[in-house]
Amino acid sequence: MFEAWRRIDYSSGSDLDDRLSRISRVYSKEEIEYVPSVDEYYNDSCWAYRFFYNNSGYIHLGVSDWEGYRSGPEAILDYISSYIERNGVRSVLELGYGVGSDLAFLSKRHPDVRFVGVDRVNRPLKRNAVIRNVHYIRGDFEDVGRFFSTGFDLVIAIEAVCYSPDLTVVDAVADVLSPDGSFIVFDIYNNTERSLTNEERRARVACARSVGIDSFIDHTRAIEQFSRHFNITASADLSGNVLDSLERMENIAAFFFRHPYLARIFNRFNPPAFTRNSILGLLLPACLRNGALVYYMDTLRRS
C-alpha cells in the first residue's frame, strides 16, 4: 500500500525564520519551551483537534498517495486492517487509543478479532465505549506487561512511541506479543540524515514541546531499539504523504499568527496546551518539508 510514497526535495528552501518570528510575537520563549503533561495536552486538545483537523475522532495524521489522492486518517487503518486479514490476526493491542476511533474502525471490519486499547487517560467516545469486541484499559503503555498474561498477535502504535523517550515501550511490547507476533508503528522522528540549522533545531523542538514531549526520538535510534527484538519487514518514509492532511491545520495556524493581538486575546481565555497547537500547525509542515523531522511507518515481526 505504501510502496510508492512521495519523496521531498529538501533543497527547496524553507521559511522557518519567518514562521519562528511570527510565533515569537504571540508566545514568549518560556511559553514556547513549556512542556505540558501528556494528560494535559490530550485533555485540552482532543476536542479542538477534532474540530480543526478532522471530525471523525482520529487523533493522528492522514496519508495521501504519491499522486496526492487524499485518503485521510483511514489510510493508516486500511493498512493495519489488511495486515490483520492477511496474517490471520486474532488479537490486537493499541497503545495510546485516544478516543477509541481507531479500534472502532478496525472492530467493524473484523468483528471476530479481540481488540484492546491502553491509554493513560480513559476517554473513549460514548459510541466507541460500547463495542462488543473492544476493551479499554487505563494505564501507562510502557507497563502493558502488568495488564496481560497472554500474547497478542499484533500491537499497533500510531504516534504513540514518541511518548516513550527512552524507548522502553519497545521492550514492553516484546513481552506481550505472541512468539510470531508483529508490531506496527507510525510516528514522527528526528531526521539524522542531514545537518540542521539552528532555526531547524529550534523549530523541531518547539513542535515536540507543543505536544507534551521534550524532543522527538531519532529514527535511527528507534530502528536500533526495534532490531533488538524484531525483524523489520517494512519501513517507509511517509513524510511527503502526510503533508496534505496538515493543510487545514497549517492554514488555520497561519491565520492565527497573522493577527498577533487577537491571538494573544484568544490565548487568555483558553488552556495553554490547547492554544499551543497553533505552534505545531505552523511548524510541523515546514519541518517535514525541509527534513528536520520525518514521518515513518515501520512494520516489525518478532524475531
mmCIF file of C-alpha atoms in Angstrom:
data_model
loop_
_atom_site.group_PDB
_atom_site.id
_atom_site.type_symbol
_atom_site.label_atom_id
_atom_site.label_comp_id
_atom_site.label_asym_id
_atom_site.label_seq_id
_atom_site.Cartn_x
_atom_site.Cartn_y
_atom_site.Cartn_z
ATOM 1 C CA MET A 1 0.000 0.000 0.000
ATOM 2 C CA PHE A 2 2.836 2.419 0.825
ATOM 3 C CA GLU A 3 5.322 1.160 -1.760
ATOM 4 C CA ALA A 4 5.114 4.347 -3.877
ATOM 5 C CA TRP A 5 5.497 7.122 -1.326
ATOM 6 C CA ARG A 6 6.301 10.688 -2.280
ATOM 7 C CA ARG A 7 9.826 11.987 -1.897
ATOM 8 C CA ILE A 8 10.528 15.507 -0.652
ATOM 9 C CA ASP A 9 13.130 17.770 -2.252
ATOM 10 C CA TYR A 10 14.879 19.110 0.850
ATOM 11 C CA SER A 11 16.771 21.638 -1.275
ATOM 12 C CA SER A 12 13.555 23.540 -1.996
ATOM 13 C CA GLY A 13 14.219 26.008 0.826
ATOM 14 C CA SER A 14 12.385 26.954 3.986
ATOM 15 C CA ASP A 15 10.623 29.923 5.559
ATOM 16 C CA LEU A 16 11.250 28.749 9.112
ATOM 17 C CA ASP A 17 12.855 32.059 10.131
ATOM 18 C CA ASP A 18 9.651 33.890 9.283
ATOM 19 C CA ARG A 19 7.458 31.290 10.998
ATOM 20 C CA LEU A 20 9.514 31.368 14.191
ATOM 21 C CA SER A 21 9.414 35.162 14.149
ATOM 22 C CA ARG A 22 5.619 35.180 13.856
ATOM 23 C CA ILE A 23 5.319 32.732 16.752
ATOM 24 C CA SER A 24 7.572 34.914 18.944
ATOM 25 C CA ARG A 25 5.110 37.814 18.537
ATOM 26 C CA VAL A 26 2.431 35.740 20.262
ATOM 27 C CA TYR A 27 4.333 33.467 22.668
ATOM 28 C CA SER A 28 7.245 34.173 24.990
ATOM 29 C CA LYS A 29 10.356 31.973 24.961
ATOM 30 C CA GLU A 30 9.132 30.354 28.192
ATOM 31 C CA GLU A 31 5.728 29.583 26.677
ATOM 32 C CA ILE A 32 7.275 28.031 23.563
ATOM 33 C CA GLU A 33 9.574 25.844 25.677
ATOM 34 C CA TYR A 34 6.848 24.809 28.143
ATOM 35 C CA VAL A 35 6.136 21.056 28.095
ATOM 36 C CA PRO A 36 2.560 20.160 29.111
ATOM 37 C CA SER A 37 1.926 16.746 30.597
ATOM 38 C CA VAL A 38 0.550 14.172 28.182
ATOM 39 C CA ASP A 39 -2.752 14.154 30.098
ATOM 40 C CA GLU A 40 -2.955 17.949 29.975
ATOM 41 C CA TYR A 41 -2.177 18.039 26.265
ATOM 42 C CA TYR A 42 -4.785 15.477 25.223
ATOM 43 C CA ASN A 43 -7.489 16.614 27.638
ATOM 44 C CA ASP A 44 -7.201 20.212 26.440
ATOM 45 C CA SER A 45 -6.583 19.469 22.764
ATOM 46 C CA CYS A 46 -8.765 16.495 21.875
ATOM 47 C CA TRP A 47 -11.995 18.316 21.007
ATOM 48 C CA ALA A 48 -10.149 21.099 19.186
ATOM 49 C CA TYR A 49 -8.177 18.569 17.161
ATOM 50 C CA ARG A 50 -11.464 17.032 16.007
ATOM 51 C CA PHE A 51 -12.810 20.447 15.007
ATOM 52 C CA PHE A 52 -9.743 21.847 13.252
ATOM 53 C CA TYR A 53 -8.272 18.659 11.786
ATOM 54 C CA ASN A 54 -10.959 16.007 11.317
ATOM 55 C CA ASN A 55 -14.381 15.370 12.845
ATOM 56 C CA SER A 56 -14.129 11.582 12.977
ATOM 57 C CA GLY A 57 -12.206 11.392 16.235
ATOM 58 C CA TYR A 58 -8.912 10.232 14.700
ATOM 59 C CA ILE A 59 -6.013 11.757 16.603
ATOM 60 C CA HIS A 60 -3.354 11.021 14.008
ATOM 61 C CA LEU A 61 -2.263 12.233 10.586
ATOM 62 C CA GLY A 62 -3.742 11.168 7.288
ATOM 63 C CA VAL A 63 -1.713 9.658 4.454
ATOM 64 C CA SER A 64 -2.078 10.539 0.767
ATOM 65 C CA ASP A 65 -0.621 8.521 -2.085
ATOM 66 C CA TRP A 66 2.140 9.725 -4.383
ATOM 67 C CA GLU A 67 -0.353 11.321 -6.773
ATOM 68 C CA GLY A 68 -1.867 13.360 -3.957
ATOM 69 C CA TYR A 69 -5.045 11.323 -3.522
ATOM 70 C CA ARG A 70 -6.417 12.336 -0.122
ATOM 71 C CA SER A 71 -7.300 9.151 1.662
ATOM 72 C CA GLY A 72 -7.174 10.725 5.133
ATOM 73 C CA PRO A 73 -6.550 9.142 8.548
ATOM 74 C CA GLU A 74 -8.301 5.942 7.440
ATOM 75 C CA ALA A 75 -5.365 5.124 5.133
ATOM 76 C CA ILE A 76 -3.275 4.038 8.100
ATOM 77 C CA LEU A 77 -6.145 1.935 9.420
ATOM 78 C CA ASP A 78 -6.678 0.386 5.983
ATOM 79 C CA TYR A 79 -3.058 -0.770 6.052
ATOM 80 C CA ILE A 80 -3.487 -2.280 9.518
ATOM 81 C CA SER A 81 -6.799 -3.881 8.536
ATOM 82 C CA SER A 82 -5.198 -5.528 5.504
ATOM 83 C CA TYR A 83 -2.381 -6.784 7.707
ATOM 84 C CA ILE A 84 -4.892 -8.326 10.129
ATOM 85 C CA GLU A 85 -6.653 -10.112 7.283
ATOM 86 C CA ARG A 86 -3.506 -11.336 5.505
ATOM 87 C CA ASN A 87 -1.909 -12.705 8.658
ATOM 88 C CA GLY A 88 -4.930 -14.236 10.382
ATOM 89 C CA VAL A 89 -4.577 -11.947 13.403
ATOM 90 C CA ARG A 90 -6.956 -12.830 16.266
ATOM 91 C CA SER A 91 -5.958 -10.285 18.928
ATOM 92 C CA VAL A 92 -4.798 -6.666 18.646
ATOM 93 C CA LEU A 93 -3.469 -4.236 21.257
ATOM 94 C CA GLU A 94 -3.352 -0.493 20.541
ATOM 95 C CA LEU A 95 -1.005 1.718 22.551
ATOM 96 C CA GLY A 96 -2.474 5.174 23.102
ATOM 97 C CA TYR A 97 -6.023 4.645 21.821
ATOM 98 C CA GLY A 98 -7.106 8.299 22.170
ATOM 99 C CA VAL A 99 -10.901 8.396 21.966
ATOM 100 C CA GLY A 100 -11.148 4.860 20.586
ATOM 101 C CA SER A 101 -11.823 5.744 16.954
ATOM 102 C CA ASP A 102 -9.030 3.555 15.551
ATOM 103 C CA LEU A 103 -10.283 0.471 17.384
ATOM 104 C CA ALA A 104 -13.894 1.242 16.477
ATOM 105 C CA PHE A 105 -12.931 1.362 12.784
ATOM 106 C CA LEU A 106 -10.951 -1.885 12.950
ATOM 107 C CA SER A 107 -13.521 -3.756 15.063
ATOM 108 C CA LYS A 108 -16.240 -3.150 12.476
ATOM 109 C CA ARG A 109 -14.008 -4.638 9.784
ATOM 110 C CA HIS A 110 -13.023 -7.582 11.983
ATOM 111 C CA PRO A 111 -15.894 -8.449 14.372
ATOM 112 C CA ASP A 112 -14.298 -11.765 15.377
ATOM 113 C CA VAL A 113 -10.977 -10.225 16.413
ATOM 114 C CA ARG A 114 -10.346 -9.194 20.032
ATOM 115 C CA PHE A 115 -9.205 -5.567 20.368
ATOM 116 C CA VAL A 116 -7.727 -3.960 23.478
ATOM 117 C CA GLY A 117 -6.619 -0.358 23.962
ATOM 118 C CA VAL A 118 -4.301 1.030 26.637
ATOM 119 C CA ASP A 119 -4.004 4.740 27.365
ATOM 120 C CA ARG A 120 -3.016 6.968 30.254
ATOM 121 C CA VAL A 121 -6.425 8.653 30.254
ATOM 122 C CA ASN A 122 -9.626 6.638 29.863
ATOM 123 C CA ARG A 123 -11.590 8.766 27.387
ATOM 124 C CA PRO A 124 -13.275 6.700 24.631
ATOM 125 C CA LEU A 125 -16.222 8.397 22.948
ATOM 126 C CA LYS A 126 -19.567 7.007 24.086
ATOM 127 C CA ARG A 127 -20.207 5.389 20.722
ATOM 128 C CA ASN A 128 -16.799 3.692 20.892
ATOM 129 C CA ALA A 129 -17.104 2.532 24.511
ATOM 130 C CA VAL A 130 -19.904 0.003 23.895
ATOM 131 C CA ILE A 131 -18.425 -2.088 21.066
ATOM 132 C CA ARG A 132 -18.614 -5.790 21.891
ATOM 133 C CA ASN A 133 -15.116 -6.851 20.827
ATOM 134 C CA VAL A 134 -13.222 -3.796 22.124
ATOM 135 C CA HIS A 135 -11.933 -3.365 25.680
ATOM 136 C CA TYR A 136 -10.237 -0.250 27.061
ATOM 137 C CA ILE A 137 -7.724 -0.135 29.907
ATOM 138 C CA ARG A 138 -6.358 2.918 31.664
ATOM 139 C CA GLY A 139 -2.637 2.676 32.260
ATOM 140 C CA ASP A 140 0.836 3.557 31.067
ATOM 141 C CA PHE A 141 1.529 1.615 27.896
ATOM 142 C CA GLU A 142 5.159 1.181 28.935
ATOM 143 C CA ASP A 143 3.792 -1.140 31.646
ATOM 144 C CA VAL A 144 1.486 -3.259 29.477
ATOM 145 C CA GLY A 145 3.176 -6.416 30.735
ATOM 146 C CA ARG A 146 1.422 -5.875 34.076
ATOM 147 C CA PHE A 147 -2.020 -5.985 32.462
ATOM 148 C CA PHE A 148 -1.769 -9.029 30.225
ATOM 149 C CA SER A 149 -0.585 -12.603 30.627
ATOM 150 C CA THR A 150 -1.471 -13.846 27.127
ATOM 151 C CA GLY A 151 0.303 -12.801 23.947
ATOM 152 C CA PHE A 152 -1.204 -10.541 21.290
ATOM 153 C CA ASP A 153 -0.860 -11.330 17.611
ATOM 154 C CA LEU A 154 -0.441 -7.647 16.774
ATOM 155 C CA VAL A 155 0.412 -4.433 18.634
ATOM 156 C CA ILE A 156 -0.157 -1.072 16.938
ATOM 157 C CA ALA A 157 1.172 2.343 17.956
ATOM 158 C CA ILE A 158 0.071 5.353 15.917
ATOM 159 C CA GLU A 159 2.031 8.438 17.005
ATOM 160 C CA ALA A 160 2.486 6.930 20.475
ATOM 161 C CA VAL A 161 6.083 5.659 20.612
ATOM 162 C CA CYS A 162 7.293 9.286 20.693
ATOM 163 C CA TYR A 163 5.884 9.449 24.245
ATOM 164 C CA SER A 164 8.428 6.848 25.376
ATOM 165 C CA PRO A 165 11.669 8.862 25.113
ATOM 166 C CA ASP A 166 13.842 6.030 26.413
ATOM 167 C CA LEU A 167 12.003 3.556 24.123
ATOM 168 C CA THR A 168 11.249 1.174 26.995
ATOM 169 C CA VAL A 169 7.863 0.709 25.343
ATOM 170 C CA VAL A 170 9.610 -1.478 22.743
ATOM 171 C CA ASP A 171 10.723 -3.919 25.446
ATOM 172 C CA ALA A 172 7.200 -3.895 26.903
ATOM 173 C CA VAL A 173 5.678 -4.725 23.513
ATOM 174 C CA ALA A 174 8.082 -7.630 23.054
ATOM 175 C CA ASP A 175 6.856 -9.021 26.389
ATOM 176 C CA VAL A 176 3.161 -9.082 25.399
ATOM 177 C CA LEU A 177 3.483 -10.290 21.799
ATOM 178 C CA SER A 178 2.905 -13.898 20.805
ATOM 179 C CA PRO A 179 6.043 -15.738 19.563
ATOM 180 C CA ASP A 180 5.355 -14.811 15.924
ATOM 181 C CA GLY A 181 3.546 -11.536 16.668
ATOM 182 C CA SER A 182 4.004 -8.200 14.905
ATOM 183 C CA PHE A 183 4.369 -4.558 15.901
ATOM 184 C CA ILE A 184 3.268 -1.753 13.539
ATOM 185 C CA VAL A 185 4.497 1.766 14.309
ATOM 186 C CA PHE A 186 3.584 5.082 12.685
ATOM 187 C CA ASP A 187 5.363 8.089 14.162
ATOM 188 C CA ILE A 188 7.244 11.369 13.841
ATOM 189 C CA TYR A 189 11.024 11.274 14.352
ATOM 190 C CA ASN A 190 14.071 13.498 14.222
ATOM 191 C CA ASN A 191 15.873 13.151 10.908
ATOM 192 C CA THR A 192 19.552 12.354 11.472
ATOM 193 C CA GLU A 193 20.465 12.076 7.779
ATOM 194 C CA ARG A 194 21.166 15.775 7.224
ATOM 195 C CA SER A 195 22.759 18.675 9.080
ATOM 196 C CA LEU A 196 20.331 21.184 10.547
ATOM 197 C CA THR A 197 20.475 24.928 11.037
ATOM 198 C CA ASN A 198 19.838 26.428 14.466
ATOM 199 C CA GLU A 199 16.392 27.521 13.276
ATOM 200 C CA GLU A 200 15.532 23.975 12.193
ATOM 201 C CA ARG A 201 16.609 22.599 15.565
ATOM 202 C CA ARG A 202 14.557 25.226 17.397
ATOM 203 C CA ALA A 203 11.530 24.516 15.241
ATOM 204 C CA ARG A 204 11.507 20.768 15.725
ATOM 205 C CA VAL A 205 11.968 21.131 19.500
ATOM 206 C CA ALA A 206 9.057 23.599 19.562
ATOM 207 C CA CYS A 207 6.930 21.051 17.679
ATOM 208 C CA ALA A 208 7.747 18.355 20.215
ATOM 209 C CA ARG A 209 7.071 20.524 23.254
ATOM 210 C CA SER A 210 3.744 21.680 21.889
ATOM 211 C CA VAL A 211 2.524 18.049 22.048
ATOM 212 C CA GLY A 212 3.885 17.283 25.506
ATOM 213 C CA ILE A 213 7.367 15.815 24.952
ATOM 214 C CA ASP A 214 10.867 17.272 25.353
ATOM 215 C CA SER A 215 12.009 16.197 21.897
ATOM 216 C CA PHE A 216 11.233 13.637 19.244
ATOM 217 C CA ILE A 217 13.255 10.421 19.035
ATOM 218 C CA ASP A 218 15.889 9.922 16.318
ATOM 219 C CA HIS A 219 14.590 7.410 13.788
ATOM 220 C CA THR A 220 17.997 5.714 13.609
ATOM 221 C CA ARG A 221 17.871 5.175 17.374
ATOM 222 C CA ALA A 222 14.355 3.761 17.153
ATOM 223 C CA ILE A 223 15.474 1.316 14.451
ATOM 224 C CA GLU A 224 18.336 0.148 16.663
ATOM 225 C CA GLN A 225 15.917 -0.491 19.520
ATOM 226 C CA PHE A 226 13.374 -2.214 17.255
ATOM 227 C CA SER A 227 16.107 -4.509 15.948
ATOM 228 C CA ARG A 228 16.833 -5.849 19.429
ATOM 229 C CA HIS A 229 13.528 -7.734 19.442
ATOM 230 C CA PHE A 230 12.157 -7.643 15.891
ATOM 231 C CA ASN A 231 12.891 -8.183 12.241
ATOM 232 C CA ILE A 232 11.963 -5.075 10.251
ATOM 233 C CA THR A 233 9.762 -6.367 7.437
ATOM 234 C CA ALA A 234 8.765 -2.962 6.027
ATOM 235 C CA SER A 235 9.902 0.623 6.561
ATOM 236 C CA ALA A 236 8.618 3.632 4.630
ATOM 237 C CA ASP A 237 9.330 7.350 4.884
ATOM 238 C CA LEU A 238 5.844 8.857 4.550
ATOM 239 C CA SER A 239 6.855 12.461 5.253
ATOM 240 C CA GLY A 240 5.659 13.632 1.860
ATOM 241 C CA ASN A 241 2.422 11.709 2.179
ATOM 242 C CA VAL A 242 1.173 13.337 5.382
ATOM 243 C CA LEU A 243 1.538 16.948 4.230
ATOM 244 C CA ASP A 244 -1.894 17.084 2.583
ATOM 245 C CA SER A 245 -3.540 16.113 5.866
ATOM 246 C CA LEU A 246 -1.806 19.050 7.597
ATOM 247 C CA GLU A 247 -3.024 21.671 5.116
ATOM 248 C CA ARG A 248 -6.135 22.716 7.066
ATOM 249 C CA MET A 249 -4.246 22.929 10.362
ATOM 250 C CA GLU A 250 -1.437 24.902 8.712
ATOM 251 C CA ASN A 251 -3.857 27.414 7.177
ATOM 252 C CA ILE A 252 -5.643 27.990 10.491
ATOM 253 C CA ALA A 253 -2.309 28.453 12.274
ATOM 254 C CA ALA A 254 -1.116 30.897 9.601
ATOM 255 C CA PHE A 255 -4.283 32.979 10.074
ATOM 256 C CA PHE A 256 -3.838 32.850 13.862
ATOM 257 C CA PHE A 257 -0.282 34.224 13.703
ATOM 258 C CA ARG A 258 -1.151 36.894 11.116
ATOM 259 C CA HIS A 259 -3.181 38.596 13.850
ATOM 260 C CA PRO A 260 -0.944 38.523 16.950
ATOM 261 C CA TYR A 261 -3.067 40.928 19.004
ATOM 262 C CA LEU A 262 -6.213 38.837 18.527
ATOM 263 C CA ALA A 263 -4.185 35.656 19.072
ATOM 264 C CA ARG A 264 -2.972 36.891 22.469
ATOM 265 C CA ILE A 265 -6.553 37.723 23.490
ATOM 266 C CA PHE A 266 -7.682 34.268 22.374
ATOM 267 C CA ASN A 267 -4.894 32.701 24.433
ATOM 268 C CA ARG A 268 -6.098 34.405 27.622
ATOM 269 C CA PHE A 269 -9.392 32.538 27.540
ATOM 270 C CA ASN A 270 -8.191 29.077 26.503
ATOM 271 C CA PRO A 271 -5.917 26.437 28.067
ATOM 272 C CA PRO A 272 -2.233 26.793 27.073
ATOM 273 C CA ALA A 273 -1.976 23.175 25.926
ATOM 274 C CA PHE A 274 -4.857 23.830 23.517
ATOM 275 C CA THR A 275 -3.672 27.136 22.047
ATOM 276 C CA ARG A 276 -0.114 25.898 21.537
ATOM 277 C CA ASN A 277 -1.424 23.503 18.896
ATOM 278 C CA SER A 278 -1.055 26.590 16.711
ATOM 279 C CA ILE A 279 2.732 26.240 17.050
ATOM 280 C CA LEU A 280 2.564 22.654 15.825
ATOM 281 C CA GLY A 281 0.244 23.650 12.983
ATOM 282 C CA LEU A 282 2.651 26.293 11.690
ATOM 283 C CA LEU A 283 5.961 24.478 12.223
ATOM 284 C CA LEU A 284 5.332 20.763 11.634
ATOM 285 C CA PRO A 285 4.609 21.053 7.873
ATOM 286 C CA ALA A 286 7.749 23.163 7.404
ATOM 287 C CA CYS A 287 9.870 20.727 9.440
ATOM 288 C CA LEU A 288 8.641 17.824 7.314
ATOM 289 C CA ARG A 289 9.238 19.715 4.063
ATOM 290 C CA ASN A 290 12.817 20.608 4.920
ATOM 291 C CA GLY A 291 13.704 17.280 6.518
ATOM 292 C CA ALA A 292 14.190 18.386 10.120
ATOM 293 C CA LEU A 293 11.514 15.821 11.006
ATOM 294 C CA VAL A 294 10.373 12.655 9.238
ATOM 295 C CA TYR A 295 7.230 10.529 9.446
ATOM 296 C CA TYR A 296 7.821 6.772 9.221
ATOM 297 C CA MET A 297 5.837 3.566 9.062
ATOM 298 C CA ASP A 298 7.729 0.548 10.419
ATOM 299 C CA THR A 299 6.296 -2.972 10.380
ATOM 300 C CA LEU A 300 8.134 -5.333 12.724
ATOM 301 C CA ARG A 301 7.938 -9.074 13.268
ATOM 302 C CA ARG A 302 9.035 -10.902 16.391
ATOM 303 C CA SER A 303 12.491 -12.403 15.788
#
